PDB file of C-alpha atoms in Angstrom:
ATOM      1  CA  GLY J   1       0.031   0.057   0.108  1.00  0.00           C
ATOM      2  CA  GLU J   2       0.788   3.486  -0.002  1.00  0.00           C
ATOM      3  CA  ASP J   3       2.407   5.202   3.290  1.00  0.00           C
ATOM      4  CA  VAL J   4       4.535   8.163   3.850  1.00  0.00           C
ATOM      5  CA  GLU J   5       6.105   8.534   7.113  1.00  0.00           C
ATOM      6  CA  GLN J   6       7.908  11.597   8.853  1.00  0.00           C
ATOM      7  CA  SER J   7       9.329  12.594  12.218  1.00  0.00           C
ATOM      8  CA  LEU J   8       6.997  14.767  14.191  1.00  0.00           C
ATOM      9  CA  PHE J   9       9.192  17.604  15.423  1.00  0.00           C
ATOM     10  CA  LEU J  10      12.632  19.119  14.884  1.00  0.00           C
ATOM     11  CA  SER J  11      14.341  21.886  16.696  1.00  0.00           C
ATOM     12  CA  VAL J  12      17.283  23.762  15.274  1.00  0.00           C
ATOM     13  CA  ARG J  13      19.264  26.852  16.031  1.00  0.00           C
ATOM     14  CA  GLU J  14      19.129  29.751  13.733  1.00  0.00           C
ATOM     15  CA  GLY J  15      21.976  29.515  11.395  1.00  0.00           C
ATOM     16  CA  ASP J  16      22.388  25.673  11.583  1.00  0.00           C
ATOM     17  CA  SER J  17      21.266  23.116   8.953  1.00  0.00           C
ATOM     18  CA  SER J  18      17.990  21.294   9.158  1.00  0.00           C
ATOM     19  CA  VAL J  19      17.695  18.168   7.699  1.00  0.00           C
ATOM     20  CA  ILE J  20      13.773  16.894   7.450  1.00  0.00           C
ATOM     21  CA  ASN J  21      13.638  12.931   6.693  1.00  0.00           C
ATOM     22  CA  CYS J  22      10.728  11.046   5.104  1.00  0.00           C
ATOM     23  CA  THR J  23      10.257   7.597   4.152  1.00  0.00           C
ATOM     24  CA  TYR J  24       7.731   6.017   1.894  1.00  0.00           C
ATOM     25  CA  THR J  25       6.764   2.435   1.032  1.00  0.00           C
ATOM     26  CA  ASP J  26       5.560   2.827  -2.950  1.00  0.00           C
ATOM     27  CA  SER J  27       8.504   2.030  -5.073  1.00  0.00           C
ATOM     28  CA  SER J  28       6.572   3.059  -8.097  1.00  0.00           C
ATOM     29  CA  SER J  29       6.200   6.686  -6.995  1.00  0.00           C
ATOM     30  CA  THR J  30       7.080   8.787 -10.105  1.00  0.00           C
ATOM     31  CA  TYR J  31       7.428  12.275  -8.351  1.00  0.00           C
ATOM     32  CA  LEU J  32       8.426  13.129  -4.510  1.00  0.00           C
ATOM     33  CA  TYR J  33       7.774  16.882  -3.172  1.00  0.00           C
ATOM     34  CA  TRP J  34       8.270  18.899  -0.155  1.00  0.00           C
ATOM     35  CA  TYR J  35       5.478  21.295   0.864  1.00  0.00           C
ATOM     36  CA  LYS J  36       5.861  23.945   3.469  1.00  0.00           C
ATOM     37  CA  GLN J  37       2.743  24.736   5.627  1.00  0.00           C
ATOM     38  CA  GLU J  38       2.662  28.280   7.525  1.00  0.00           C
ATOM     39  CA  PRO J  39       0.152  29.058   9.889  1.00  0.00           C
ATOM     40  CA  GLY J  40      -2.968  30.478   8.619  1.00  0.00           C
ATOM     41  CA  ALA J  41      -1.494  29.693   4.765  1.00  0.00           C
ATOM     42  CA  GLY J  42      -2.045  27.167   2.358  1.00  0.00           C
ATOM     43  CA  LEU J  43       0.564  24.738   1.515  1.00  0.00           C
ATOM     44  CA  GLN J  44       3.229  25.814  -0.461  1.00  0.00           C
ATOM     45  CA  LEU J  45       5.274  23.622  -2.850  1.00  0.00           C
ATOM     46  CA  LEU J  46       9.106  24.033  -2.019  1.00  0.00           C
ATOM     47  CA  THR J  47      10.632  21.678  -4.526  1.00  0.00           C
ATOM     48  CA  TYR J  48      10.312  18.206  -5.852  1.00  0.00           C
ATOM     49  CA  ILE J  49      12.330  15.531  -7.484  1.00  0.00           C
ATOM     50  CA  PHE J  50      11.807  13.047 -10.081  1.00  0.00           C
ATOM     51  CA  SER J  51      12.504   9.342  -9.087  1.00  0.00           C
ATOM     52  CA  ASN J  52      15.166   8.917 -11.554  1.00  0.00           C
ATOM     53  CA  MET J  53      17.192  11.721  -9.973  1.00  0.00           C
ATOM     54  CA  ASP J  54      19.070  11.342  -6.681  1.00  0.00           C
ATOM     55  CA  MET J  55      19.795  14.716  -5.454  1.00  0.00           C
ATOM     56  CA  LYS J  56      18.515  18.211  -6.534  1.00  0.00           C
ATOM     57  CA  GLN J  57      19.785  21.546  -5.047  1.00  0.00           C
ATOM     58  CA  ASP J  58      17.734  24.842  -5.076  1.00  0.00           C
ATOM     59  CA  GLN J  59      19.232  27.771  -3.260  1.00  0.00           C
ATOM     60  CA  ARG J  60      19.387  26.998   0.341  1.00  0.00           C
ATOM     61  CA  LEU J  61      17.660  23.531  -0.186  1.00  0.00           C
ATOM     62  CA  THR J  62      19.054  20.309  -1.155  1.00  0.00           C
ATOM     63  CA  VAL J  63      16.738  17.080  -1.425  1.00  0.00           C
ATOM     64  CA  LEU J  64      18.134  13.591  -1.521  1.00  0.00           C
ATOM     65  CA  LEU J  65      16.566  10.619  -2.733  1.00  0.00           C
ATOM     66  CA  ASN J  66      17.800   6.966  -2.029  1.00  0.00           C
ATOM     67  CA  LYS J  67      15.368   4.905  -4.104  1.00  0.00           C
ATOM     68  CA  LYS J  68      16.753   1.784  -2.770  1.00  0.00           C
ATOM     69  CA  ASP J  69      15.936   2.713   0.862  1.00  0.00           C
ATOM     70  CA  LYS J  70      12.827   4.532  -0.250  1.00  0.00           C
ATOM     71  CA  HIS J  71      14.178   7.558   1.800  1.00  0.00           C
ATOM     72  CA  LEU J  72      13.606  11.410   0.909  1.00  0.00           C
ATOM     73  CA  SER J  73      15.399  14.002   2.882  1.00  0.00           C
ATOM     74  CA  LEU J  74      15.178  17.686   2.701  1.00  0.00           C
ATOM     75  CA  ARG J  75      18.084  19.960   3.951  1.00  0.00           C
ATOM     76  CA  ILE J  76      17.776  23.557   4.678  1.00  0.00           C
ATOM     77  CA  ALA J  77      21.035  25.474   4.934  1.00  0.00           C
ATOM     78  CA  ASP J  78      21.506  28.462   7.182  1.00  0.00           C
ATOM     79  CA  THR J  79      18.093  27.842   8.933  1.00  0.00           C
ATOM     80  CA  GLN J  80      16.189  30.952   9.432  1.00  0.00           C
ATOM     81  CA  THR J  81      13.506  31.880  11.789  1.00  0.00           C
ATOM     82  CA  GLY J  82      11.265  32.232   8.869  1.00  0.00           C
ATOM     83  CA  ASP J  83      11.519  28.759   8.023  1.00  0.00           C
ATOM     84  CA  SER J  84       9.768  27.705  10.969  1.00  0.00           C
ATOM     85  CA  ALA J  85       6.709  25.621   9.599  1.00  0.00           C
ATOM     86  CA  ILE J  86       5.453  22.252   9.016  1.00  0.00           C
ATOM     87  CA  TYR J  87       6.891  20.463   6.064  1.00  0.00           C
ATOM     88  CA  PHE J  88       5.439  17.818   4.180  1.00  0.00           C
ATOM     89  CA  CYS J  89       6.703  14.974   2.150  1.00  0.00           C
ATOM     90  CA  ALA J  90       4.633  13.604  -0.560  1.00  0.00           C
ATOM     91  CA  GLU J  91       4.618  11.178  -3.365  1.00  0.00           C
ATOM     92  CA  SER J  92       2.821  10.464  -6.232  1.00  0.00           C
ATOM     93  CA  LYS J  93       2.848   8.094  -9.238  1.00  0.00           C
ATOM     94  CA  SER J  94       0.400   9.865 -11.297  1.00  0.00           C
ATOM     95  CA  SER J  95       0.344  13.544 -12.402  1.00  0.00           C
ATOM     96  CA  TYR J  96      -2.161  14.371  -9.682  1.00  0.00           C
ATOM     97  CA  LYS J  97      -2.932  12.332  -6.919  1.00  0.00           C
ATOM     98  CA  LEU J  98      -0.456  13.110  -3.917  1.00  0.00           C
ATOM     99  CA  ILE J  99       0.233  11.029  -0.763  1.00  0.00           C
ATOM    100  CA  PHE J 100       1.159  13.372   2.002  1.00  0.00           C
ATOM    101  CA  GLY J 101       3.139  12.354   5.283  1.00  0.00           C
ATOM    102  CA  SER J 102       1.880  13.823   8.434  1.00  0.00           C
ATOM    103  CA  GLY J 103       4.386  16.512   8.456  1.00  0.00           C
ATOM    104  CA  THR J 104       7.472  17.524  10.330  1.00  0.00           C
ATOM    105  CA  ARG J 105       7.119  20.790  12.642  1.00  0.00           C
ATOM    106  CA  LEU J 106      10.235  22.550  12.189  1.00  0.00           C
ATOM    107  CA  LEU J 107      11.161  24.899  15.006  1.00  0.00           C
ATOM    108  CA  VAL J 108      13.907  27.441  14.578  1.00  0.00           C
ATOM    109  CA  ARG J 109      15.316  28.971  17.563  1.00  0.00           C
ATOM    110  CA  PRO J 110      17.177  32.347  17.699  1.00  0.00           C
TER     111      PRO J 110
ATOM    112  CA  GLY X   1      -2.975  37.249  -9.483  1.00  0.00           C
ATOM    113  CA  ALA X   2      -5.662  35.800  -6.966  1.00  0.00           C
ATOM    114  CA  GLY X   3      -4.899  32.683  -5.545  1.00  0.00           C
ATOM    115  CA  VAL X   4      -7.471  29.560  -4.430  1.00  0.00           C
ATOM    116  CA  SER X   5      -9.864  30.849  -2.059  1.00  0.00           C
ATOM    117  CA  GLN X   6     -12.160  28.842   0.246  1.00  0.00           C
ATOM    118  CA  SER X   7     -14.866  29.983   2.234  1.00  0.00           C
ATOM    119  CA  PRO X   8     -16.168  29.811   5.045  1.00  0.00           C
ATOM    120  CA  SER X   9     -12.970  29.811   6.780  1.00  0.00           C
ATOM    121  CA  ASN X  10     -14.321  28.349   9.732  1.00  0.00           C
ATOM    122  CA  LYS X  11     -17.529  26.129  10.238  1.00  0.00           C
ATOM    123  CA  VAL X  12     -18.945  25.084  13.612  1.00  0.00           C
ATOM    124  CA  THR X  13     -21.883  22.838  12.974  1.00  0.00           C
ATOM    125  CA  GLU X  14     -23.859  20.231  15.124  1.00  0.00           C
ATOM    126  CA  LYS X  15     -23.979  16.530  14.607  1.00  0.00           C
ATOM    127  CA  GLY X  16     -26.323  15.601  12.091  1.00  0.00           C
ATOM    128  CA  LYS X  17     -26.330  18.837   9.854  1.00  0.00           C
ATOM    129  CA  ASP X  18     -25.382  19.097   6.488  1.00  0.00           C
ATOM    130  CA  VAL X  19     -22.420  21.478   5.436  1.00  0.00           C
ATOM    131  CA  GLU X  20     -21.199  23.027   2.334  1.00  0.00           C
ATOM    132  CA  LEU X  21     -17.845  24.088   1.716  1.00  0.00           C
ATOM    133  CA  ARG X  22     -16.887  26.312  -1.209  1.00  0.00           C
ATOM    134  CA  CYS X  23     -13.531  26.516  -3.301  1.00  0.00           C
ATOM    135  CA  ASP X  24     -12.852  29.189  -5.958  1.00  0.00           C
ATOM    136  CA  PRO X  25      -9.639  28.028  -7.890  1.00  0.00           C
ATOM    137  CA  ILE X  26      -7.345  30.029  -9.706  1.00  0.00           C
ATOM    138  CA  SER X  27      -8.558  31.412 -12.988  1.00  0.00           C
ATOM    139  CA  GLY X  28      -7.548  28.996 -16.095  1.00  0.00           C
ATOM    140  CA  HIS X  29      -6.692  25.928 -13.890  1.00  0.00           C
ATOM    141  CA  THR X  30      -8.571  23.135 -14.940  1.00  0.00           C
ATOM    142  CA  ALA X  31      -7.730  20.696 -12.239  1.00  0.00           C
ATOM    143  CA  LEU X  32      -9.255  21.054  -8.932  1.00  0.00           C
ATOM    144  CA  TYR X  33      -8.270  19.009  -5.878  1.00  0.00           C
ATOM    145  CA  TRP X  34      -9.750  18.434  -2.371  1.00  0.00           C
ATOM    146  CA  TYR X  35      -7.794  17.232   0.551  1.00  0.00           C
ATOM    147  CA  ARG X  36      -8.469  16.579   4.299  1.00  0.00           C
ATOM    148  CA  GLN X  37      -6.245  17.288   7.191  1.00  0.00           C
ATOM    149  CA  SER X  38      -7.182  15.870  10.389  1.00  0.00           C
ATOM    150  CA  LEU X  39      -5.360  17.073  13.598  1.00  0.00           C
ATOM    151  CA  GLY X  40      -1.916  15.601  13.448  1.00  0.00           C
ATOM    152  CA  GLN X  41      -2.284  13.844  10.336  1.00  0.00           C
ATOM    153  CA  GLY X  42      -1.143  14.677   6.747  1.00  0.00           C
ATOM    154  CA  LEU X  43      -3.496  15.440   4.121  1.00  0.00           C
ATOM    155  CA  GLU X  44      -5.785  12.961   2.887  1.00  0.00           C
ATOM    156  CA  PHE X  45      -6.802  12.912  -0.729  1.00  0.00           C
ATOM    157  CA  LEU X  46     -10.569  13.380  -1.407  1.00  0.00           C
ATOM    158  CA  ILE X  47     -11.505  13.913  -4.937  1.00  0.00           C
ATOM    159  CA  TYR X  48      -9.804  15.424  -7.944  1.00  0.00           C
ATOM    160  CA  PHE X  49     -11.704  16.902 -11.100  1.00  0.00           C
ATOM    161  CA  GLN X  50     -10.122  17.699 -14.361  1.00  0.00           C
ATOM    162  CA  GLY X  51     -12.041  19.338 -17.089  1.00  0.00           C
ATOM    163  CA  ASN X  52     -14.930  17.217 -18.265  1.00  0.00           C
ATOM    164  CA  SER X  53     -13.509  13.954 -17.453  1.00  0.00           C
ATOM    165  CA  ALA X  54     -15.124  12.036 -14.829  1.00  0.00           C
ATOM    166  CA  PRO X  55     -13.777  13.088 -11.351  1.00  0.00           C
ATOM    167  CA  ASP X  56     -11.641  10.533  -9.163  1.00  0.00           C
ATOM    168  CA  LYS X  57     -13.834  10.072  -6.311  1.00  0.00           C
ATOM    169  CA  SER X  58     -11.552   7.094  -4.612  1.00  0.00           C
ATOM    170  CA  GLY X  59     -10.700   9.413  -1.584  1.00  0.00           C
ATOM    171  CA  LEU X  60     -14.302  10.083  -0.247  1.00  0.00           C
ATOM    172  CA  PRO X  61     -14.534   8.227   2.793  1.00  0.00           C
ATOM    173  CA  SER X  62     -18.402   7.738   2.820  1.00  0.00           C
ATOM    174  CA  ASP X  63     -21.246   8.299   0.928  1.00  0.00           C
ATOM    175  CA  ARG X  64     -22.101  11.296   3.139  1.00  0.00           C
ATOM    176  CA  PHE X  65     -19.353  13.014   1.361  1.00  0.00           C
ATOM    177  CA  SER X  66     -20.006  14.655  -2.256  1.00  0.00           C
ATOM    178  CA  ALA X  67     -18.393  17.245  -4.544  1.00  0.00           C
ATOM    179  CA  GLU X  68     -19.553  18.895  -7.659  1.00  0.00           C
ATOM    180  CA  ARG X  69     -17.673  21.403  -9.734  1.00  0.00           C
ATOM    181  CA  THR X  70     -20.104  23.687 -11.698  1.00  0.00           C
ATOM    182  CA  GLY X  71     -18.685  25.190 -15.146  1.00  0.00           C
ATOM    183  CA  GLY X  72     -15.301  23.915 -14.594  1.00  0.00           C
ATOM    184  CA  SER X  73     -14.722  26.492 -11.925  1.00  0.00           C
ATOM    185  CA  VAL X  74     -16.141  26.668  -8.411  1.00  0.00           C
ATOM    186  CA  SER X  75     -16.302  23.780  -6.431  1.00  0.00           C
ATOM    187  CA  THR X  76     -18.486  22.696  -3.540  1.00  0.00           C
ATOM    188  CA  LEU X  77     -17.802  19.771  -0.898  1.00  0.00           C
ATOM    189  CA  THR X  78     -20.888  18.770   0.818  1.00  0.00           C
ATOM    190  CA  ILE X  79     -20.977  16.774   4.042  1.00  0.00           C
ATOM    191  CA  GLN X  80     -24.271  15.264   4.681  1.00  0.00           C
ATOM    192  CA  ARG X  81     -25.235  14.342   8.509  1.00  0.00           C
ATOM    193  CA  THR X  82     -21.864  15.209   9.805  1.00  0.00           C
ATOM    194  CA  GLN X  83     -20.051  13.050  12.431  1.00  0.00           C
ATOM    195  CA  GLN X  84     -17.764  14.305  14.955  1.00  0.00           C
ATOM    196  CA  GLU X  85     -14.908  12.351  13.167  1.00  0.00           C
ATOM    197  CA  ASP X  86     -15.551  14.802  10.140  1.00  0.00           C
ATOM    198  CA  SER X  87     -13.810  17.622  12.171  1.00  0.00           C
ATOM    199  CA  ALA X  88     -10.593  18.431  10.045  1.00  0.00           C
ATOM    200  CA  VAL X  89      -9.270  21.438   7.694  1.00  0.00           C
ATOM    201  CA  TYR X  90     -10.772  20.703   4.455  1.00  0.00           C
ATOM    202  CA  LEU X  91      -8.209  22.025   1.845  1.00  0.00           C
ATOM    203  CA  CYS X  92      -8.981  22.737  -1.779  1.00  0.00           C
ATOM    204  CA  ALA X  93      -6.158  23.145  -4.503  1.00  0.00           C
ATOM    205  CA  SER X  94      -6.025  23.726  -8.288  1.00  0.00           C
ATOM    206  CA  SER X  95      -3.650  23.300 -10.979  1.00  0.00           C
ATOM    207  CA  GLN X  96      -3.161  23.541 -14.458  1.00  0.00           C
ATOM    208  CA  TRP X  97      -2.911  20.229 -16.357  1.00  0.00           C
ATOM    209  CA  THR X  98      -0.239  18.553 -18.355  1.00  0.00           C
ATOM    210  CA  SER X  99      -0.743  14.629 -18.481  1.00  0.00           C
ATOM    211  CA  GLY X 100       2.618  12.841 -17.739  1.00  0.00           C
ATOM    212  CA  ARG X 101       4.140  16.062 -16.363  1.00  0.00           C
ATOM    213  CA  ILE X 102       4.334  17.549 -12.422  1.00  0.00           C
ATOM    214  CA  ASN X 103       1.456  19.614 -12.305  1.00  0.00           C
ATOM    215  CA  GLU X 104       2.116  22.057  -9.418  1.00  0.00           C
ATOM    216  CA  GLN X 105      -1.063  22.263  -7.069  1.00  0.00           C
ATOM    217  CA  PHE X 106      -1.787  25.519  -5.437  1.00  0.00           C
ATOM    218  CA  PHE X 107      -3.392  25.313  -2.284  1.00  0.00           C
ATOM    219  CA  GLY X 108      -6.336  27.503  -0.684  1.00  0.00           C
ATOM    220  CA  PRO X 109      -6.034  28.494   3.298  1.00  0.00           C
ATOM    221  CA  GLY X 110      -8.620  25.756   3.825  1.00  0.00           C
ATOM    222  CA  THR X 111     -11.934  25.685   5.927  1.00  0.00           C
ATOM    223  CA  ARG X 112     -11.758  24.340   9.391  1.00  0.00           C
ATOM    224  CA  LEU X 113     -14.735  22.344  10.165  1.00  0.00           C
ATOM    225  CA  THR X 114     -15.729  21.701  13.870  1.00  0.00           C
ATOM    226  CA  VAL X 115     -18.537  19.190  14.474  1.00  0.00           C
ATOM    227  CA  LEU X 116     -19.914  19.419  17.885  1.00  0.00           C
TER     228      LEU X 116
END
């Protein structure tokens, strides 16, 4: 079946790197995503990676994908207080149906 | 331009009542999605509309839930005879559509439903 798991909470100091981890079960997933949810706001797509890639970098964000272990991670360099939010990992096999994890709440301490 | 809007932002209802939740997608987006986010849970896919195609209703949890999309734009999610376990944030998203490619979903702020 389809299942996406994340740790619930991560606390880091401002300026440090944050690494948010995610595991998924569906090896046929085509796309993997990271979404950010800030209080009172809708989810915002941060980045995504195709399943035939193992790394993608976008400014302060680095996504690593280990297909063998079905493990996805999001690294945020030089974490800022504005990065405090809930981060959702999601997978999909189709172009539209997303399967989300339960979210990791990132708290950035000044 | 305007993003996805949803109304109401909050809805409190009594068990057994029917509720309607509205979603206005981004203009020009042909695909529309409904998700449910229960406390401490991830988003649960409910239903997907794309153009004139038959909707994918595979995520609707029971026959008390239904949704329609009129004129290919505004969508209404209806929950009949609400139960306490229906309490959640209901999120709507819309996207452009290209088969076989990533279609970024733009989310609305959600409707928080509380069933007493």
